[in-house]
PDB file of C-alpha atoms in Angstrom:
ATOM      1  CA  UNK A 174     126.534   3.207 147.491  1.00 71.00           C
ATOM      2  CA  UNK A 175     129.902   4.117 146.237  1.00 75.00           C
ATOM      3  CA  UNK A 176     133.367   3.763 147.201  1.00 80.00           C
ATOM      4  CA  UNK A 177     135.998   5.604 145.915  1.00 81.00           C
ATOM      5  CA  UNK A 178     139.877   4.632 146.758  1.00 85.00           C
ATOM      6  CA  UNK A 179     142.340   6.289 146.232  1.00 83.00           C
ATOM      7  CA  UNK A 180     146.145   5.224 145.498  1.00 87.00           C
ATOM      8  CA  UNK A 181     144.828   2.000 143.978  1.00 91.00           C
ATOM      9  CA  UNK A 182     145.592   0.356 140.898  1.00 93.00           C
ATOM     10  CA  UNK A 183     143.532  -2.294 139.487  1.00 94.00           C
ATOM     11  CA  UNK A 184     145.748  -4.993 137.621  1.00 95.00           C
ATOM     12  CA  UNK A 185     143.916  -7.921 136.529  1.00 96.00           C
ATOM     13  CA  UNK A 186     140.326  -8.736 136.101  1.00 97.00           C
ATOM     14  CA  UNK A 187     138.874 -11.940 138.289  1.00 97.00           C
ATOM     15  CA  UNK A 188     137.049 -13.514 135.574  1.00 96.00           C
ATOM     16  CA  UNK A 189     135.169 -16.911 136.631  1.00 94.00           C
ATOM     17  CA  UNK A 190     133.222 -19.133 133.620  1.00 92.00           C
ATOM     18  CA  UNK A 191     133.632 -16.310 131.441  1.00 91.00           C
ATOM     19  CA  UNK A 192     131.895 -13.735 133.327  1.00 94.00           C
ATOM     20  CA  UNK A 193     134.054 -10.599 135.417  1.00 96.00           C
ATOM     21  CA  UNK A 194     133.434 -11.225 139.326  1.00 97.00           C
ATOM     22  CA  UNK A 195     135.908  -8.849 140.392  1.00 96.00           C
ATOM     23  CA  UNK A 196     138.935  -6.890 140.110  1.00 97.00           C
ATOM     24  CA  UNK A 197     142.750  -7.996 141.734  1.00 97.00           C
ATOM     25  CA  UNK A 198     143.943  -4.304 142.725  1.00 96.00           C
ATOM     26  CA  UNK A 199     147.777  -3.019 144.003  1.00 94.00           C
ATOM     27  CA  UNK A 200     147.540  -0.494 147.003  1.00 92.00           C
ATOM     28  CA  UNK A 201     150.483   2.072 145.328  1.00 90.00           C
ATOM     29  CA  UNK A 202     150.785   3.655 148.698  1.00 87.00           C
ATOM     30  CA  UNK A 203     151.489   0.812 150.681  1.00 90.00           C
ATOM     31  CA  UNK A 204     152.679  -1.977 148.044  1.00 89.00           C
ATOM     32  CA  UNK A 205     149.893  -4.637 148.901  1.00 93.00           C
ATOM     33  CA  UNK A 206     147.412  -6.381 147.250  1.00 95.00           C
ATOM     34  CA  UNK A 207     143.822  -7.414 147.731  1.00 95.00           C
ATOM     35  CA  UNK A 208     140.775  -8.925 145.821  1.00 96.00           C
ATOM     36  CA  UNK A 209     137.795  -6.569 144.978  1.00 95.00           C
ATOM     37  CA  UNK A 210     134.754  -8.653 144.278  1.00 95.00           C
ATOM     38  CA  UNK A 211     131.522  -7.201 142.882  1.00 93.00           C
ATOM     39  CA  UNK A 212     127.802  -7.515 143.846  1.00 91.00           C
ATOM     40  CA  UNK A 213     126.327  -6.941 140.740  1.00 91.00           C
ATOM     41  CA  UNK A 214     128.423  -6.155 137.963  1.00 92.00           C
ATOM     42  CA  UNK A 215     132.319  -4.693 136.985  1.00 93.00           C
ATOM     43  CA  UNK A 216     132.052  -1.631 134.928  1.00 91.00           C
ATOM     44  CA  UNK A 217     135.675  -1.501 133.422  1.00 92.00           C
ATOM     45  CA  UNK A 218     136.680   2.330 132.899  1.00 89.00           C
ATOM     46  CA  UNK A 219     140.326   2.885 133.152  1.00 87.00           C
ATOM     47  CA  UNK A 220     140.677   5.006 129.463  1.00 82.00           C
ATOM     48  CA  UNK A 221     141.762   4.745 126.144  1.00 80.00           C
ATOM     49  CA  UNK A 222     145.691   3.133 127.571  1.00 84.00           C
ATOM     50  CA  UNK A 223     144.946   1.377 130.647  1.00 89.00           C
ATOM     51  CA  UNK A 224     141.274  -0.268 129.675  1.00 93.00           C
ATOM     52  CA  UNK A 225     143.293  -2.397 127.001  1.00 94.00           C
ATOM     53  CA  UNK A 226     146.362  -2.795 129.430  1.00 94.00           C
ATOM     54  CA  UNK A 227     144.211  -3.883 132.207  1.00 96.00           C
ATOM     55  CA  UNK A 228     142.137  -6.631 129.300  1.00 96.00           C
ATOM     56  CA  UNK A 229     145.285  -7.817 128.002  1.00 97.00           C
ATOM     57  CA  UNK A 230     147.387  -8.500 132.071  1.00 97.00           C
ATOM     58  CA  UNK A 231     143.451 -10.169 132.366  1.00 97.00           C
ATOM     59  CA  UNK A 232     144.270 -12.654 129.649  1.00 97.00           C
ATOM     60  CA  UNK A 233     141.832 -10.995 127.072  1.00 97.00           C
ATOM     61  CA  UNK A 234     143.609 -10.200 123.674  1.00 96.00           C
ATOM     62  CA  UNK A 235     145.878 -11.012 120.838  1.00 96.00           C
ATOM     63  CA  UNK A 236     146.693 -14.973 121.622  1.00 97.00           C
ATOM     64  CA  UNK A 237     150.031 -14.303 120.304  1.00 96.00           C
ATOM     65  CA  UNK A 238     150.961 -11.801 122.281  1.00 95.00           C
ATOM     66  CA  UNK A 239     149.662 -13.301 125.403  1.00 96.00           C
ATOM     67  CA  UNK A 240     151.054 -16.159 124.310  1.00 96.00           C
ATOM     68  CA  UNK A 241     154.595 -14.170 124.205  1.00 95.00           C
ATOM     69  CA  UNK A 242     153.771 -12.124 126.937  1.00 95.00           C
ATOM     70  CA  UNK A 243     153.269 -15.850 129.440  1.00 96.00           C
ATOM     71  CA  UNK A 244     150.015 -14.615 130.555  1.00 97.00           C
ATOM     72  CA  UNK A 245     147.125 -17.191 129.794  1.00 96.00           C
ATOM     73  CA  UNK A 246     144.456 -16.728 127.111  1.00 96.00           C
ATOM     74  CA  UNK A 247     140.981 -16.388 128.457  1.00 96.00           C
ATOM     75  CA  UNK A 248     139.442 -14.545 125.466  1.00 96.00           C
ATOM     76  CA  UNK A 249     141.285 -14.253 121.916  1.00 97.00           C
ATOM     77  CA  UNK A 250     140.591 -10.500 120.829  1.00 96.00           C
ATOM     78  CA  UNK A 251     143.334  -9.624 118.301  1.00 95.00           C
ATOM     79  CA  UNK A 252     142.020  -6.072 118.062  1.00 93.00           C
ATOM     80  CA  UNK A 253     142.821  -5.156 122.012  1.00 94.00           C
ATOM     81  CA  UNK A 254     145.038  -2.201 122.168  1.00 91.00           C
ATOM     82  CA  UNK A 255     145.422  -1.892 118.406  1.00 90.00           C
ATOM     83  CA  UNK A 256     143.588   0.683 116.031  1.00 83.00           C
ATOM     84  CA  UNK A 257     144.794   3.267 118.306  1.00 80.00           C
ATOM     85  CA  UNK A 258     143.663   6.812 116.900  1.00 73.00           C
ATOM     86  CA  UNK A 259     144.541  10.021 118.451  1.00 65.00           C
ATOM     87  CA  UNK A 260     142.851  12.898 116.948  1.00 64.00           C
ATOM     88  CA  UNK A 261     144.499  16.149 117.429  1.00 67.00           C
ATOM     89  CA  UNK A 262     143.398  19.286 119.004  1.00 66.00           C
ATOM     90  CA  UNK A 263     143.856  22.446 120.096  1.00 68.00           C
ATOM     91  CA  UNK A 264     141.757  24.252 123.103  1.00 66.00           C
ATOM     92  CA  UNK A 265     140.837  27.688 122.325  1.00 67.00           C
ATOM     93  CA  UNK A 266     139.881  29.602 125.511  1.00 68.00           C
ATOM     94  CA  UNK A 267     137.724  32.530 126.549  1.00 68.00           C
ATOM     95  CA  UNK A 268     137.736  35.033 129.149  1.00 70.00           C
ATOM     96  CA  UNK A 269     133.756  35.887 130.292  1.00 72.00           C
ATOM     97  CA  UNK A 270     132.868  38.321 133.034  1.00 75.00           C
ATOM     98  CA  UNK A 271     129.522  36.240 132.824  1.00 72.00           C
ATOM     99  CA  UNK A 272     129.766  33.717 135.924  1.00 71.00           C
ATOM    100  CA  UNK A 273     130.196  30.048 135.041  1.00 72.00           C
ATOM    101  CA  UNK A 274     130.171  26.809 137.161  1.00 69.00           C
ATOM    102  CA  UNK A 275     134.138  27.560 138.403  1.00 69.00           C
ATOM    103  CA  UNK A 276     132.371  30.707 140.497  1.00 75.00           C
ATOM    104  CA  UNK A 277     128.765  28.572 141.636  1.00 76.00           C
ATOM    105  CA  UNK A 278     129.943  25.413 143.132  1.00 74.00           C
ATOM    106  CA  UNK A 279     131.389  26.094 146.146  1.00 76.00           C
ATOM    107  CA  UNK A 280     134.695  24.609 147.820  1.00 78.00           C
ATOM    108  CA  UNK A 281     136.497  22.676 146.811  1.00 75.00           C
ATOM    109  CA  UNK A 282     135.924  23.754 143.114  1.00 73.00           C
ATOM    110  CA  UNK A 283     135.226  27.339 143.406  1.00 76.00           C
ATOM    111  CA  UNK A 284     137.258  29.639 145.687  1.00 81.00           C
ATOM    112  CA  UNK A 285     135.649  30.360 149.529  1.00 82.00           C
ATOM    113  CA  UNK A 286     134.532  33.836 148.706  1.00 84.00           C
ATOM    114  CA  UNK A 287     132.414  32.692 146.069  1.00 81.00           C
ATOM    115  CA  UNK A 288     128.944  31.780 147.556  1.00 80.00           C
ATOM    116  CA  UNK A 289     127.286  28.353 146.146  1.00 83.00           C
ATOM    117  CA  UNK A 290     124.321  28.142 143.902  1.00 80.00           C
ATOM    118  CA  UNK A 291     122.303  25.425 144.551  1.00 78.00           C
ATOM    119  CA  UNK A 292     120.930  24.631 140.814  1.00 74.00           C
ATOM    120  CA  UNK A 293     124.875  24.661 139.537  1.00 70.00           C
ATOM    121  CA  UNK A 294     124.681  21.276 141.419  1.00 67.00           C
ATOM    122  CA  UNK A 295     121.608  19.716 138.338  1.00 65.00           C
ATOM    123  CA  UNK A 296     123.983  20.985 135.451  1.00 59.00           C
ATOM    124  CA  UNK A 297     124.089  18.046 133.032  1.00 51.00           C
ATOM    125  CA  UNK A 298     127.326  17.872 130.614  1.00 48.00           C
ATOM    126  CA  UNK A 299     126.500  17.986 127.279  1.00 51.00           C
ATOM    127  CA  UNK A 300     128.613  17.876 123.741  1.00 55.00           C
ATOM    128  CA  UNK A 301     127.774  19.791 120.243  1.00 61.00           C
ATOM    129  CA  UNK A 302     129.985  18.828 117.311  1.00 65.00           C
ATOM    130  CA  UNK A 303     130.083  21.531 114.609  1.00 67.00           C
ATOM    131  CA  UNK A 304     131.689  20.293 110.784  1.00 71.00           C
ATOM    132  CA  UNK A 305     134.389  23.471 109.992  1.00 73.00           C
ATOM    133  CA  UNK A 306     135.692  21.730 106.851  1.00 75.00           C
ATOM    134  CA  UNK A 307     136.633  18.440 105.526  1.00 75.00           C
ATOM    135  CA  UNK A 308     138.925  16.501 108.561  1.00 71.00           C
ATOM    136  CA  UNK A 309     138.089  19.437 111.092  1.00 70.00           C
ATOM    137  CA  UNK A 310     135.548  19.976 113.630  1.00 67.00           C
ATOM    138  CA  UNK A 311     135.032  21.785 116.733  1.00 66.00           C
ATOM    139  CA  UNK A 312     133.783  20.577 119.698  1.00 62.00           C
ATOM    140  CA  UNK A 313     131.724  22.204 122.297  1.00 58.00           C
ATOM    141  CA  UNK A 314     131.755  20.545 125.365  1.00 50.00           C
ATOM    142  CA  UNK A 315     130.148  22.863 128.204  1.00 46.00           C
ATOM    143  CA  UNK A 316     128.272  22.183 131.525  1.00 41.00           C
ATOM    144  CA  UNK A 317     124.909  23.600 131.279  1.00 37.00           C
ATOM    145  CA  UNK A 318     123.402  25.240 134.065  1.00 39.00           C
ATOM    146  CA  UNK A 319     120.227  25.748 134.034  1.00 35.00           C
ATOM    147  CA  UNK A 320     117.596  27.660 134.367  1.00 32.00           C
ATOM    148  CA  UNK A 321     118.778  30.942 132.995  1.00 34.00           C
ATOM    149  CA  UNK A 322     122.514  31.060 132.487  1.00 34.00           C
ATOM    150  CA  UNK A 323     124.577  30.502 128.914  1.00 33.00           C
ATOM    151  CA  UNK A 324     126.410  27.468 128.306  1.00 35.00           C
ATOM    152  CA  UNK A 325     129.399  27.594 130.220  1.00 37.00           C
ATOM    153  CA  UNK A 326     132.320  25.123 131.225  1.00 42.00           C
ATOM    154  CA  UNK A 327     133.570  25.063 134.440  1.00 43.00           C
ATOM    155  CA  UNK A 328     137.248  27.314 133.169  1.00 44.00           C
ATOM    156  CA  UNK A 329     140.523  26.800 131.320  1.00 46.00           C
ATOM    157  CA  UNK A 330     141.335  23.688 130.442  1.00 49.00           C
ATOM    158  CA  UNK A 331     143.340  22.087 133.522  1.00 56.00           C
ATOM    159  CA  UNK A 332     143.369  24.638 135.841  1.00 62.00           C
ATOM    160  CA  UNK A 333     143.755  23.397 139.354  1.00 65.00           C
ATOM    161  CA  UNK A 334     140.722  23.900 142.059  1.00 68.00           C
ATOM    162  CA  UNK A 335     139.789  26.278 143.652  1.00 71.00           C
ATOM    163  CA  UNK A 336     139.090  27.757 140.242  1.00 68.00           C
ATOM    164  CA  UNK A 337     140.360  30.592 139.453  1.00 70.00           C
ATOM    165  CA  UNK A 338     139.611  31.818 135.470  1.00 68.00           C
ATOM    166  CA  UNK A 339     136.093  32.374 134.534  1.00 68.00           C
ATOM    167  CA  UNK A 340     136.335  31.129 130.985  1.00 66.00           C
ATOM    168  CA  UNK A 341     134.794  28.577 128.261  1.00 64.00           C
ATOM    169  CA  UNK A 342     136.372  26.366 126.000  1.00 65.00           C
ATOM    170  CA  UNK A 343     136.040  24.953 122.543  1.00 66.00           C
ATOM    171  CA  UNK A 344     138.241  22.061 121.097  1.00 66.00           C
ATOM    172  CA  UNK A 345     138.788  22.681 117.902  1.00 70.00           C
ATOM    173  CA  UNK A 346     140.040  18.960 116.757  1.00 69.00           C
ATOM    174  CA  UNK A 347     141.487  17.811 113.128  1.00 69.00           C
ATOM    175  CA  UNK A 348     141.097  13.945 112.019  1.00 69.00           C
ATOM    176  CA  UNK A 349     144.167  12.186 111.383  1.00 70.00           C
ATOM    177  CA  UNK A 350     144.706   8.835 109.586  1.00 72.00           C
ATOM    178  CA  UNK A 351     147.734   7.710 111.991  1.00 69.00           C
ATOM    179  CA  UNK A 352     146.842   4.196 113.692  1.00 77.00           C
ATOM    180  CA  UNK A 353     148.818   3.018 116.250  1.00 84.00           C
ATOM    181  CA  UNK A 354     148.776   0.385 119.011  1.00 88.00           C
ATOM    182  CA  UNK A 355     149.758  -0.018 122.495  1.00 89.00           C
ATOM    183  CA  UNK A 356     152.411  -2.726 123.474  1.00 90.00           C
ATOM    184  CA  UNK A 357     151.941  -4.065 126.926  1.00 92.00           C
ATOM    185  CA  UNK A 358     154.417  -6.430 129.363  1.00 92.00           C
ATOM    186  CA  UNK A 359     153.038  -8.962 131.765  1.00 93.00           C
ATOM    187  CA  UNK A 360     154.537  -6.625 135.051  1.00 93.00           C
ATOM    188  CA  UNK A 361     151.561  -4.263 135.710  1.00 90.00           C
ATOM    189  CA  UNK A 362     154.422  -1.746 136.834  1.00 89.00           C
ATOM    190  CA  UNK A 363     155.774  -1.267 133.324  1.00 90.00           C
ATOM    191  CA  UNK A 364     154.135   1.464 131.383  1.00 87.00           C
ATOM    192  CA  UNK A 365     152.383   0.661 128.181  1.00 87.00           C
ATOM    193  CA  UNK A 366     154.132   1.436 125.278  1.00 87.00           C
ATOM    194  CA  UNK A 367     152.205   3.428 122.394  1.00 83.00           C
TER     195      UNK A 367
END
């Protein structure tokens, strides 16, 4: 069973004899705070920012800057939030009369007039990387549907639903050297700083 809330921020880690029990989380709509203990196990997921910001306000990271920071060291992990690489990319978009998932899946993804095929629902995502020369590649990153239809994704890049575009996309991304890292402050309301 899963639960899914919405408006909720997690902000520290509950971490008991080295072992994650459970998340502290901030209700954004309504200012509070509660405790979010686990049954089984805490999958942390919060992306390439906020899964460092949320180790570090956890007391996992550089001791130094927790130390700096007041926030207690649980874990010393000099590497959180640095090594920060952010490869660049450009989408490059096609129009297809050929109908993709943004026409199968029914509301709220697809508009009402569009009627629902069942097998868009066992689509798996899947990724090819193609080499186009030294520090470029392009990435093709569709949702198959399957049995009989081309690889397809669901439309243009950030379009909101219902889906509008019936289109593909391929990222065509160049490696970069830059390195950066992410500065955080011990008030879960102030944004990490890249």
């Amino acid at each position: 069973r899963l639960t899914i809330l919405e408006n909720v921020r997690a902000d520290r880690l509950i971490i008991e004899g080295g072992i994650c029990r459970g998340v502290h989380v901030r209700d954004l709509a309504s200012g509070g705070h509660r405790s979010i203990m686990a049954k089984n196990e805490v999958i942390v997921s919060a992306g390439y920012l906020f899964t460092p910001r949320l180790l570090f306000l956890s007391g996992i990271g550089d001791a130094k800057d927790l130390a700096n920071a007041d926030i207690e060291v649980l874990q010393d992990l000099p590497l959180v939030g640095k090594n920060l690489t952010a490869p660049r990319f450009t989408p490059i978009s096609w129009h297809t009369k050929t109908p993709t998932l943004s026409q199968m899946m029914g509301s709220p993804v697809s508009k009402a007039e569009h009627r629902v095929v069942p097998e868009a629902f066992q689509s798996s995502v899947a990724e090819a990387t193609v080499p186009l020369s030294k520090g470029s590649i392009a990435q093709f990153m569709p949702l198959y549907y399957s049995p009989s239809s081309a690889p397809l994704q669901y439309s243009l890049q950030g379009e909101p639903w219902p889906l509008e575009t019936n289109a593909f996309t391929v990222l065509v991304t160049m490696t970069t050297e830059a390195k950066g890292e992410i500065k955080f402050d011990r008030d879960p309301d102030v944004s990490p700083t890249i």
